[in-house]
PDB file of C-alpha atoms and ligand atoms in Angstrom:
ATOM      1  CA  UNK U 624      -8.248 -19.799   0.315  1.00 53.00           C
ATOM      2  CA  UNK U 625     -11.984 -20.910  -0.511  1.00 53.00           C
ATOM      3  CA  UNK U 626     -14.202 -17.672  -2.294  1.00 61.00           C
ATOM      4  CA  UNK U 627     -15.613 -17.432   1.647  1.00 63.00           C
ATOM      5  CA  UNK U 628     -12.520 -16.780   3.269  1.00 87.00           C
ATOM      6  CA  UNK U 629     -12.195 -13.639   1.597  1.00 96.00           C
ATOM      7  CA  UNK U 630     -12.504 -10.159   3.219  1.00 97.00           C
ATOM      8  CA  UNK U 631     -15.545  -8.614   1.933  1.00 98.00           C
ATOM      9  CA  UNK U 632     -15.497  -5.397  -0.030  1.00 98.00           C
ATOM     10  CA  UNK U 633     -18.806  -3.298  -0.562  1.00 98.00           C
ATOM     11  CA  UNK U 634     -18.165  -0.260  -2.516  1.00 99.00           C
ATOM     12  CA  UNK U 635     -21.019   2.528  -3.265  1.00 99.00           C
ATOM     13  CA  UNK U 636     -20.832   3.641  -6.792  1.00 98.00           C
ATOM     14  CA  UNK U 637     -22.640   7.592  -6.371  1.00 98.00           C
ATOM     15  CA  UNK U 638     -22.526   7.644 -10.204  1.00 98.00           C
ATOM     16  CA  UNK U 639     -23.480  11.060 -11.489  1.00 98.00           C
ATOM     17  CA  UNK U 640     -25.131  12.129  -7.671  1.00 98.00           C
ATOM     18  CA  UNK U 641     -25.877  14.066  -5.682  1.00 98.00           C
ATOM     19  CA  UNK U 642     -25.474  18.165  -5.405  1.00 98.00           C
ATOM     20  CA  UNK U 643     -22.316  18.945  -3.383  1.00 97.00           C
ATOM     21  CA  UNK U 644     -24.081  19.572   0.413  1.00 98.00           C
ATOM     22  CA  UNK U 645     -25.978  16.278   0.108  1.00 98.00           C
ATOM     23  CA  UNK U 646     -22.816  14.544  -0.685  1.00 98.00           C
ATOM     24  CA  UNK U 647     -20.899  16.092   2.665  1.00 98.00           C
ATOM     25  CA  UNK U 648     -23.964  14.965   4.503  1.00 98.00           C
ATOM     26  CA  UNK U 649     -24.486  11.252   3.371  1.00 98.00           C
ATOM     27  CA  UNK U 650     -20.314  10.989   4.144  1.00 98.00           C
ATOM     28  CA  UNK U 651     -21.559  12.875   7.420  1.00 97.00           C
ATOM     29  CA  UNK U 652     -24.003  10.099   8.420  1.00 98.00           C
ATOM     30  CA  UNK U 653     -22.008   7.558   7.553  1.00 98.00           C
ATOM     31  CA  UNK U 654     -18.699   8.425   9.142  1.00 97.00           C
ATOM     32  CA  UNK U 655     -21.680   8.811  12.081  1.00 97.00           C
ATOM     33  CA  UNK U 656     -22.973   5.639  11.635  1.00 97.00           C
ATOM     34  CA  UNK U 657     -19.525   3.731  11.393  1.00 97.00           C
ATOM     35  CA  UNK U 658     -18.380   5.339  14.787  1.00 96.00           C
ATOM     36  CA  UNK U 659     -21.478   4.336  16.496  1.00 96.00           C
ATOM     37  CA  UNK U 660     -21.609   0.854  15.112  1.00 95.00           C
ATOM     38  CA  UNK U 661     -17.926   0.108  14.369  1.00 94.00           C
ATOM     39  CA  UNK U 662     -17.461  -2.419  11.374  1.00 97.00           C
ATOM     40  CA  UNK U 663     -13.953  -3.992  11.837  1.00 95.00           C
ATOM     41  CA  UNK U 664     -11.640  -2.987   8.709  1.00 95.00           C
ATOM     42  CA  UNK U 665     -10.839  -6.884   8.929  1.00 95.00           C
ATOM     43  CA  UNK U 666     -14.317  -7.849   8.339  1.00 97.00           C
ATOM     44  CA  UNK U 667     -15.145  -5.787   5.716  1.00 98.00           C
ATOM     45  CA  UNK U 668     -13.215  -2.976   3.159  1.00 98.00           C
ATOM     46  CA  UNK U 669     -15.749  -0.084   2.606  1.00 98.00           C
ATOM     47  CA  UNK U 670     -15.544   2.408  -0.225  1.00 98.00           C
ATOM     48  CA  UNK U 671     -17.603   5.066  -1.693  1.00 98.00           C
ATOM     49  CA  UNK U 672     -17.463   6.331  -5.697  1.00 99.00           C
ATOM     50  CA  UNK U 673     -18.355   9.689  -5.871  1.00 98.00           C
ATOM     51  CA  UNK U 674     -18.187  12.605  -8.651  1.00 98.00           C
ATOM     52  CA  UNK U 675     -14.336  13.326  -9.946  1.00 98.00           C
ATOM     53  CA  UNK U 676     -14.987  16.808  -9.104  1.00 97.00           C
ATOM     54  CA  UNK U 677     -15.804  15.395  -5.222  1.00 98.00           C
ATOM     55  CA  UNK U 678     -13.022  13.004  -4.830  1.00 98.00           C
ATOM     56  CA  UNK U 679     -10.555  15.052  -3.021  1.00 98.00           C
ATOM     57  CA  UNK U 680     -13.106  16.821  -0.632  1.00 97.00           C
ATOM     58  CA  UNK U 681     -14.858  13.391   0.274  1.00 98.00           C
ATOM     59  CA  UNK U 682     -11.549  11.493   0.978  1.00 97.00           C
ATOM     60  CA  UNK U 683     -10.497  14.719   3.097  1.00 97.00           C
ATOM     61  CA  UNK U 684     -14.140  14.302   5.530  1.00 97.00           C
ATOM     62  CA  UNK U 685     -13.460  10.780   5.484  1.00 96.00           C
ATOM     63  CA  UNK U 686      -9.799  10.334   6.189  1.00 94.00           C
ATOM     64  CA  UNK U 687     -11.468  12.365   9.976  1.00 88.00           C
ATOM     65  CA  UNK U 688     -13.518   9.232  10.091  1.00 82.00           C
ATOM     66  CA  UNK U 689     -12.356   6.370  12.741  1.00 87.00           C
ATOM     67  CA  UNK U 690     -11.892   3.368  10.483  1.00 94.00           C
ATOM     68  CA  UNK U 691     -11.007   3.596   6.699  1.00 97.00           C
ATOM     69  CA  UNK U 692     -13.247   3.919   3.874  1.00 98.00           C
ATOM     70  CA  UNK U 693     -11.762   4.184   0.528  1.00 98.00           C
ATOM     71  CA  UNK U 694     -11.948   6.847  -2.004  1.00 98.00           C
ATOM     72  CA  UNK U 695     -12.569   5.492  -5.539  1.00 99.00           C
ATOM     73  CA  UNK U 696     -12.717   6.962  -8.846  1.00 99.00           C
ATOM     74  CA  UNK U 697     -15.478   5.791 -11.162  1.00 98.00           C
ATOM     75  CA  UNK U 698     -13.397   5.953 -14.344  1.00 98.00           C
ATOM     76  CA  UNK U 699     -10.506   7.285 -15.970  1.00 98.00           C
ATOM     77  CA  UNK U 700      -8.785   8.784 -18.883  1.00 98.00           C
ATOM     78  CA  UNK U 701      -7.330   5.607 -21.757  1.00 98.00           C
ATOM     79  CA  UNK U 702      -4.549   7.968 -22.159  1.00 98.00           C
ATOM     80  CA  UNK U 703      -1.811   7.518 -19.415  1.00 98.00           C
ATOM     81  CA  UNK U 704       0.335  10.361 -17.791  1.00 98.00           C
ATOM     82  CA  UNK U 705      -0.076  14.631 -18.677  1.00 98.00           C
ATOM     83  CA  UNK U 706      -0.577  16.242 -21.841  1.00 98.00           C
ATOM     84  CA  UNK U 707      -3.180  18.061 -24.100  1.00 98.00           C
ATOM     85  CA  UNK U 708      -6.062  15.886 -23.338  1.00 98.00           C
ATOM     86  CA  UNK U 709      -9.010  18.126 -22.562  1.00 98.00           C
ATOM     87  CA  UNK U 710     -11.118  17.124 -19.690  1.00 97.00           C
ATOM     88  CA  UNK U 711      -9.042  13.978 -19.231  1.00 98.00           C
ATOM     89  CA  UNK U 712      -8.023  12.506 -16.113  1.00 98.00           C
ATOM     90  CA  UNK U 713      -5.308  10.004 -16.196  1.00 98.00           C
ATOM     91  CA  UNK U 714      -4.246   7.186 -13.474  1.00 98.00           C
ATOM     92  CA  UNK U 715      -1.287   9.174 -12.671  1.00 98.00           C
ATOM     93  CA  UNK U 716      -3.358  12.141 -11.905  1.00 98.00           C
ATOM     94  CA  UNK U 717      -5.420  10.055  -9.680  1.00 98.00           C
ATOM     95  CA  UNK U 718      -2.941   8.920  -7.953  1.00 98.00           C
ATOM     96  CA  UNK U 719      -0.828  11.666  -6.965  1.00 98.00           C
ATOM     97  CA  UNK U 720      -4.596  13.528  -5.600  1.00 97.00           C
ATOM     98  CA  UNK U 721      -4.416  10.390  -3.097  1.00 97.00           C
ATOM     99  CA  UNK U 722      -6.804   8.076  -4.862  1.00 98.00           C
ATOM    100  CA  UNK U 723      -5.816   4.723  -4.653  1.00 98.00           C
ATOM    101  CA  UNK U 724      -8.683   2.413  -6.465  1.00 98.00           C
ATOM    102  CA  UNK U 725     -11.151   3.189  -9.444  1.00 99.00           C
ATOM    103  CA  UNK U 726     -14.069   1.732 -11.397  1.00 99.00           C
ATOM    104  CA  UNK U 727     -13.466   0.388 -15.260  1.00 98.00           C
ATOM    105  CA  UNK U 728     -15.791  -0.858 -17.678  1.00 98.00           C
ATOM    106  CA  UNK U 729     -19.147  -0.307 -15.823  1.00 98.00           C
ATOM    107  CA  UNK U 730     -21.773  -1.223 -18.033  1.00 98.00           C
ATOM    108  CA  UNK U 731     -22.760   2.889 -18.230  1.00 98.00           C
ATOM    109  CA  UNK U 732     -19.133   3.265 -19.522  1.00 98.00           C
ATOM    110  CA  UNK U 733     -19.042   0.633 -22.019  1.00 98.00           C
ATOM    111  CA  UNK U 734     -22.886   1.151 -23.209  1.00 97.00           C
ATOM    112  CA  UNK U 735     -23.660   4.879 -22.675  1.00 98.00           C
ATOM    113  CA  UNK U 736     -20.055   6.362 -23.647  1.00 98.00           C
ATOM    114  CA  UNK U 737     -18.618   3.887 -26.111  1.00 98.00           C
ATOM    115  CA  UNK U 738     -16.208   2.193 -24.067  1.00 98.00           C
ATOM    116  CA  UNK U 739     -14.979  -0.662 -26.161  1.00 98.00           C
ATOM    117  CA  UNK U 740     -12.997  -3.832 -24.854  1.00 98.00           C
ATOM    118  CA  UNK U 741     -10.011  -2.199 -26.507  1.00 98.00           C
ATOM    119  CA  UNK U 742     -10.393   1.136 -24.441  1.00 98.00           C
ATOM    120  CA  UNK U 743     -11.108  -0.380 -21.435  1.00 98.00           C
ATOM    121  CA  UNK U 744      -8.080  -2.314 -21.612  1.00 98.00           C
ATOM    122  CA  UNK U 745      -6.212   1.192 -21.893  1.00 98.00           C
ATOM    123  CA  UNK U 746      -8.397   2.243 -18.849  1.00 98.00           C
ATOM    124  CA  UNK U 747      -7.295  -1.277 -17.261  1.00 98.00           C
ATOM    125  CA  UNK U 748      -3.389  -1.521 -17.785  1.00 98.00           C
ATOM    126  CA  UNK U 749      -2.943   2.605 -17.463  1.00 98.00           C
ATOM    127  CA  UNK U 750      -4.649   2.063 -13.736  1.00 98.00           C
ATOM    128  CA  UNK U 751      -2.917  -1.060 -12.738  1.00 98.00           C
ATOM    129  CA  UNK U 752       0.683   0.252 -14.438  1.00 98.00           C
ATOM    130  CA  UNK U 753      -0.135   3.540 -11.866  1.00 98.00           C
ATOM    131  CA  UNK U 754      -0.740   1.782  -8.965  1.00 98.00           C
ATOM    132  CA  UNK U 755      -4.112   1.645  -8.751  1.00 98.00           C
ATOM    133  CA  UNK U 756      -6.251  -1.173  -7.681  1.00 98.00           C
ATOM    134  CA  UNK U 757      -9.095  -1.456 -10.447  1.00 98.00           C
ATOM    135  CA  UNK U 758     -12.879  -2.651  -9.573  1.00 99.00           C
ATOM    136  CA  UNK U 759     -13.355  -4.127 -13.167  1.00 98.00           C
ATOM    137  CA  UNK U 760     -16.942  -4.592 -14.017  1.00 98.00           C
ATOM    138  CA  UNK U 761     -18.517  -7.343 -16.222  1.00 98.00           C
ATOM    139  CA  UNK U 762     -22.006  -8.653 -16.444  1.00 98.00           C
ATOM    140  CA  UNK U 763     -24.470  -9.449 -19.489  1.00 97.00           C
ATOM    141  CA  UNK U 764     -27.723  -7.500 -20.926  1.00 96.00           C
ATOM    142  CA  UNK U 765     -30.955  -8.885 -20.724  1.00 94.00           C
ATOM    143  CA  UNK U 766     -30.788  -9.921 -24.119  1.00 95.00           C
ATOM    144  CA  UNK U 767     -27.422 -11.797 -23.645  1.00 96.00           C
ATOM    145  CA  UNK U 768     -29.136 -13.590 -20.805  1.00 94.00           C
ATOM    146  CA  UNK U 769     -31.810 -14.573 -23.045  1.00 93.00           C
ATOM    147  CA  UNK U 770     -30.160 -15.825 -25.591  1.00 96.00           C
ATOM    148  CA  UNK U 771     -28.149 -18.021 -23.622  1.00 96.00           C
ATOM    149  CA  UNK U 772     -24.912 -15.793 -23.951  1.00 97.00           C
ATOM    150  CA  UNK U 773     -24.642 -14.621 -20.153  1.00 97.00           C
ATOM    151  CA  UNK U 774     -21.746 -16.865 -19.065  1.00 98.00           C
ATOM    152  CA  UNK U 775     -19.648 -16.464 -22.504  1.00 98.00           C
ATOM    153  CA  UNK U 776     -20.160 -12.590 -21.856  1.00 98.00           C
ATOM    154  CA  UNK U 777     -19.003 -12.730 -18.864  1.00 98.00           C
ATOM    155  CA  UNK U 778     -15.925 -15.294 -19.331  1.00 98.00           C
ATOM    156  CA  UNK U 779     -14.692 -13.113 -22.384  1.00 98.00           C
ATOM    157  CA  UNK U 780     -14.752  -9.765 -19.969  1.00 98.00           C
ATOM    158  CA  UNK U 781     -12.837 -11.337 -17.736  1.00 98.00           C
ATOM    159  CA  UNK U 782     -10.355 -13.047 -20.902  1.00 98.00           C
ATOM    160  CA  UNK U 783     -10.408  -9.375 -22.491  1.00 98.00           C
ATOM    161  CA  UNK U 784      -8.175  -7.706 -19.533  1.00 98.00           C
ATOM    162  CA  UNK U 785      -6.045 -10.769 -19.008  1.00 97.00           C
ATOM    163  CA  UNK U 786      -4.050  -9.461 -22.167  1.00 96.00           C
ATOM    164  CA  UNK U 787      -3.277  -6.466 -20.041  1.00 98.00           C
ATOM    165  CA  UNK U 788      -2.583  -7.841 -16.492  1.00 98.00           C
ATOM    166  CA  UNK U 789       0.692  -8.811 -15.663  1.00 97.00           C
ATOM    167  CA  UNK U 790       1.408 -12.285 -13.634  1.00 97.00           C
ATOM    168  CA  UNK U 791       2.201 -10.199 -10.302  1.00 97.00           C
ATOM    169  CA  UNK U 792      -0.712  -7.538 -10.653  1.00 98.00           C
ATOM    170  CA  UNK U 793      -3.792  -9.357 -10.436  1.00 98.00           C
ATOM    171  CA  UNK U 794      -3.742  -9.080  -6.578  1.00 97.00           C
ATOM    172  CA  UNK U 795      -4.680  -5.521  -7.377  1.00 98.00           C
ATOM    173  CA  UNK U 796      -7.691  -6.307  -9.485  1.00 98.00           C
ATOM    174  CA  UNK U 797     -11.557  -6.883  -7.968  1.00 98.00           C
ATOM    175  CA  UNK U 798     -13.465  -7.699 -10.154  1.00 98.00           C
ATOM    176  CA  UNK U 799     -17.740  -6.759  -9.959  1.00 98.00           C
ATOM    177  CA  UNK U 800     -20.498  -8.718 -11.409  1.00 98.00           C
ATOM    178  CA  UNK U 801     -23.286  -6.554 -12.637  1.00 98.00           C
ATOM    179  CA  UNK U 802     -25.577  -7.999 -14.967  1.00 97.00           C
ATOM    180  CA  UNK U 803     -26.855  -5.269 -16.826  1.00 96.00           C
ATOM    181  CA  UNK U 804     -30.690  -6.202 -16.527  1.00 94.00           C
ATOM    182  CA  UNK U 805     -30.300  -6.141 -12.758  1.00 93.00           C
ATOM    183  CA  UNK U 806     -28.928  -2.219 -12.608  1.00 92.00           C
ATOM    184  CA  UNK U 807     -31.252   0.302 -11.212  1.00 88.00           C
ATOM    185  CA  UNK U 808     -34.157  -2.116 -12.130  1.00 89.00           C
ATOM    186  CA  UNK U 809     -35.322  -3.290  -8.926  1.00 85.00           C
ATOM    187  CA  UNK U 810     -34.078  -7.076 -10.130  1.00 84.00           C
ATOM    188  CA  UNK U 811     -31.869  -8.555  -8.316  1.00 82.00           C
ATOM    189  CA  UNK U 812     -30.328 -11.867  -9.832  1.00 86.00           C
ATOM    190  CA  UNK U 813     -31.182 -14.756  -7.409  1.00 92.00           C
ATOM    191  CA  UNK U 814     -28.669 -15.666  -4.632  1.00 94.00           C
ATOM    192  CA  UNK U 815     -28.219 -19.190  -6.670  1.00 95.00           C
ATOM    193  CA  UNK U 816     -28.183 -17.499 -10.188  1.00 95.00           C
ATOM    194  CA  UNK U 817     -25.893 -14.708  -8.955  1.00 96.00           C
ATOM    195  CA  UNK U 818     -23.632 -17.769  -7.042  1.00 97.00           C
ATOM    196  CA  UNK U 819     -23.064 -19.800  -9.961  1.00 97.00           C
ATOM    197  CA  UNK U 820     -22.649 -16.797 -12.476  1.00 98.00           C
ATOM    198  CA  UNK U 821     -19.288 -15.909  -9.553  1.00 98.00           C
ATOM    199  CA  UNK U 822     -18.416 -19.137  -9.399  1.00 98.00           C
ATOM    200  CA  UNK U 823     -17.842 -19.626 -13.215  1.00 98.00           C
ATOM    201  CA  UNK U 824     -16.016 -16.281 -12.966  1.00 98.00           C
ATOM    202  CA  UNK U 825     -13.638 -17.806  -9.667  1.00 98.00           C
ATOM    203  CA  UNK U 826     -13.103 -20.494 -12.555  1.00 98.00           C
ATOM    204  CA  UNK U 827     -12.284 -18.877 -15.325  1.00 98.00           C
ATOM    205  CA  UNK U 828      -9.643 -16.343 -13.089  1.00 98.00           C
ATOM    206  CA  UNK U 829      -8.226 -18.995 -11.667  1.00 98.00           C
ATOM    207  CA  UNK U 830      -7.256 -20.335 -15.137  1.00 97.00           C
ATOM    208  CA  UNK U 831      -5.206 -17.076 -15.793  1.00 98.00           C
ATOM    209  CA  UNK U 832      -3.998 -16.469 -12.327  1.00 98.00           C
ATOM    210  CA  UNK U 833      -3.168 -18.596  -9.542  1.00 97.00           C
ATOM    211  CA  UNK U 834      -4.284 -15.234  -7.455  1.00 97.00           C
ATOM    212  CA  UNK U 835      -8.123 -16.517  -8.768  1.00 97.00           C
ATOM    213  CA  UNK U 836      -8.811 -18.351  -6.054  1.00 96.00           C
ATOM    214  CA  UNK U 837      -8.320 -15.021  -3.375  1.00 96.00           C
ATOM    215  CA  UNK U 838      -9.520 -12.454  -5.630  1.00 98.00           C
ATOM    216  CA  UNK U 839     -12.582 -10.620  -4.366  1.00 98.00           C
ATOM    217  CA  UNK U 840     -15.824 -10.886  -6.887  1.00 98.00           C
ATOM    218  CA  UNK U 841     -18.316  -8.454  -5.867  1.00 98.00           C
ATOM    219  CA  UNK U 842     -21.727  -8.221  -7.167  1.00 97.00           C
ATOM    220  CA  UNK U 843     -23.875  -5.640  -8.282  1.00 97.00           C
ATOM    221  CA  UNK U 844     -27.362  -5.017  -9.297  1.00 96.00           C
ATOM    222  CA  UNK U 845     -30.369  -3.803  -6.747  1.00 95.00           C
ATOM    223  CA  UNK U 846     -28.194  -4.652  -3.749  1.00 97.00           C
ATOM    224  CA  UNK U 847     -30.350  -3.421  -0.990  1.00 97.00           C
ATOM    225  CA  UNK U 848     -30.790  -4.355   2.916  1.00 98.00           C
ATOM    226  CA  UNK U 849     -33.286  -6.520   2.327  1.00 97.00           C
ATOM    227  CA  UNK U 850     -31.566  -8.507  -0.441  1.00 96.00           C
ATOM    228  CA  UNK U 851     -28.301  -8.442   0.942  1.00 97.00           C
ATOM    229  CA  UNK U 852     -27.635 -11.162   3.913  1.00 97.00           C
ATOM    230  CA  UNK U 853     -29.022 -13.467   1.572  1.00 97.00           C
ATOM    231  CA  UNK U 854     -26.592 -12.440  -1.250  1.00 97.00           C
ATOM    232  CA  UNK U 855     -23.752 -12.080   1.444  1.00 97.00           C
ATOM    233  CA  UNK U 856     -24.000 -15.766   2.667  1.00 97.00           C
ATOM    234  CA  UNK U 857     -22.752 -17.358  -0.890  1.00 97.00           C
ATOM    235  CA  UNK U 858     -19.633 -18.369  -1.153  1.00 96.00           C
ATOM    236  CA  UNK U 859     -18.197 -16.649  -4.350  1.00 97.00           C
ATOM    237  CA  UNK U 860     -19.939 -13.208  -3.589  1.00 98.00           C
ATOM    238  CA  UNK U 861     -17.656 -11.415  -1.841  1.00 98.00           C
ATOM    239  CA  UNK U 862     -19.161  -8.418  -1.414  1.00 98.00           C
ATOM    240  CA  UNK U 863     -21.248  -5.646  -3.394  1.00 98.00           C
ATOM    241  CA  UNK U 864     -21.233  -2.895  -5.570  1.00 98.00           C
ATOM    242  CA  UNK U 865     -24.103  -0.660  -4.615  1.00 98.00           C
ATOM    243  CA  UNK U 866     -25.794   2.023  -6.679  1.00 98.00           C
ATOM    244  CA  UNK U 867     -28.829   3.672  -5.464  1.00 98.00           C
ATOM    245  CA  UNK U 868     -29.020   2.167  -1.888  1.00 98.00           C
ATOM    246  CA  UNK U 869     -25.680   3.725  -1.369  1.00 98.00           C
ATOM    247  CA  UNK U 870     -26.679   7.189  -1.508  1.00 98.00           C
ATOM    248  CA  UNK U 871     -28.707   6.217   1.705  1.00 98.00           C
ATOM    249  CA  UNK U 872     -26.059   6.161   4.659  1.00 98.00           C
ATOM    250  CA  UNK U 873     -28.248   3.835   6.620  1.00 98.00           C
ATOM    251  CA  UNK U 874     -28.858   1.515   3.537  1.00 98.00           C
ATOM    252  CA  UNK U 875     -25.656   1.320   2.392  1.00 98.00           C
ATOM    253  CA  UNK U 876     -24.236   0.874   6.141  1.00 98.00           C
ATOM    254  CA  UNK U 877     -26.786  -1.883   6.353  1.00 98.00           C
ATOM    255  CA  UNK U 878     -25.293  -3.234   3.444  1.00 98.00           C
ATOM    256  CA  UNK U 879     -21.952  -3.227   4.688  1.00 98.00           C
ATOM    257  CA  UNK U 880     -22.698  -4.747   8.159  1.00 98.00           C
ATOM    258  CA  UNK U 881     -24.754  -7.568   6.186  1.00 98.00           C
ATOM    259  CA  UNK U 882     -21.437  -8.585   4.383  1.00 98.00           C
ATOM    260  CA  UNK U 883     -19.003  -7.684   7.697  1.00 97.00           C
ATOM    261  CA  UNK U 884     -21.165 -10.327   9.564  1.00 96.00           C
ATOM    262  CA  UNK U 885     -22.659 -12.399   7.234  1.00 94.00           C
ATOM    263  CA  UNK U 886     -19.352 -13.252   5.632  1.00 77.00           C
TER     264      UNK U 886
HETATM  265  P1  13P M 858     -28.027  -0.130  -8.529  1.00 82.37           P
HETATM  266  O1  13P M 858     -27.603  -0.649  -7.178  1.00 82.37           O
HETATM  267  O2  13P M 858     -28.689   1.212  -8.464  1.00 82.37           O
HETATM  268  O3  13P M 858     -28.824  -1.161  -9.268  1.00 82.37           O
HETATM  269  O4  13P M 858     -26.685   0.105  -9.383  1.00 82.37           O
HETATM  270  C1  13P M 858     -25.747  -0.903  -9.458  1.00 82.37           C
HETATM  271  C2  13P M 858     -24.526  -0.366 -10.101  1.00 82.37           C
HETATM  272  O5  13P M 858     -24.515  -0.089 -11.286  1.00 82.37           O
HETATM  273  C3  13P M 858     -23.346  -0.148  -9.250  1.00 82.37           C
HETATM  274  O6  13P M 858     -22.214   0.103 -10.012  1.00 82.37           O
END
């Protein structure tokens, strides 16, 4: 399977947005805008990342919807099962509430909270041991970028969970390119930059796993409508994870049906 025959995935990442009735609207709209202008589920998986607190209620108004958009958590605890681990949620908590997938080692996690490579292989093999299918997220800081570091970076994220990852479990990893500088900036790393930054990922997975060459690599960073056809029609991207255009229904529906047809 070539990095274009893969079915898209474009997955918006709420972070720590918005106030309870503006979340049941935006799943409102969209739910409205994916029963009015049906993406097939073969052409493109859809998800949405909100608040832990909102997981449960948003899966509930979507699970009415009429095609399936995933639920995902955008982290967990590094401790696995039940126990006295104040305001801790665990994979196995996640997955008996009906959550399926979840976000690990977003750049916010790993910059802004102290999540080391060691933790977020916790995070990592406590999902995947659960059940869970983990959006994994790499990508370099402007500095790293700068310096000529961007690719190592990015090659030892992706060497730092294969430690964790059995053989027969990396079909349940996706892995998201974010470069750091691009997040919430505006910048949006150039179609050929982005291309060749996925393809050298595709390479180095497919080193570990034979499951490399099928393995979705989404990218993230300022993916908007207007950016994303172009990003959509290289070969390696296959698909996004959106931040601030998917708290827009209609942008991040654009975004989706950019990737759905593009792809
Ligand atoms: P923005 O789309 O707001 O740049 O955020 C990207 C991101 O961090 C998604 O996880």
């Amino acid at each position: 399977m070539s990095g274009s025959a893969i079915t898209p995935w474009v997955v918006g990442n709420w972070k720590m947005n918005p106030m309870r009735a503006d979340a049941k609207q935006l799943v409102q709209e969209l739910k409205q805008l994916l029963q009015d202008h049906v993406i097939d589920e073969s052409q493109c998986h859809i998800g949405v990342a909100p608040i832990s607190l909102a997981l449960s209620n948003v899966q509930a108004q979507l699970s009415a919807g009429n095609r399936t958009v995933y639920t995902v958590a955008q982290d967990l605890s590094r401790i696995a099962g039940t126990g006295a681990y104040t305001g801790e949620i665990s994979a196995e908590l996640l997955k008996d509430s009906g959550i399926d997938f979840v976000l690990v080692g977003h750049s916010e996690r790993r910059e802004i909270f102290g999540d080391s490579p060691a933790i977020v292989n916790e995070k990592v093999k406590n999902a995947i041991d659960a059940g869970l299918t983990v959006i994994y997220c790499v990508g370099e800081s402007l500095e790293q970028r700068e310096n000529g570091q961007a690719e190592q970076t990015v090659l030892q994220q992706i060497c730092d969970i294969a430690s964790v990852v059995q053989a027969d479990q990396w079909e349940r990893v996706v892995v998201a390119y974010e470069p750091i500088w691009a997040i919430g900036t505006g910048k949006t790393a150039s179609p050929a930059d982005a291309q060749a930054m996925h393809a050298k990922i595709r390479e180095g997975l497919s080193q570990i796993t034979p499951m490399g060459q099928s393995m979705a690599i989404l990218y993230g960073g300022s993916v908007k409508p207007e950016n994303a056809v172009e990003l959509a029609a290289c070969p390696d991207i296959n698909g996004a994870l959106v931040g601030g255009a998917s708290l827009n229904a209609e942008s991040f529906y654009k975004i989706a049906h950019a990737f759905a047809n593009t792809k």
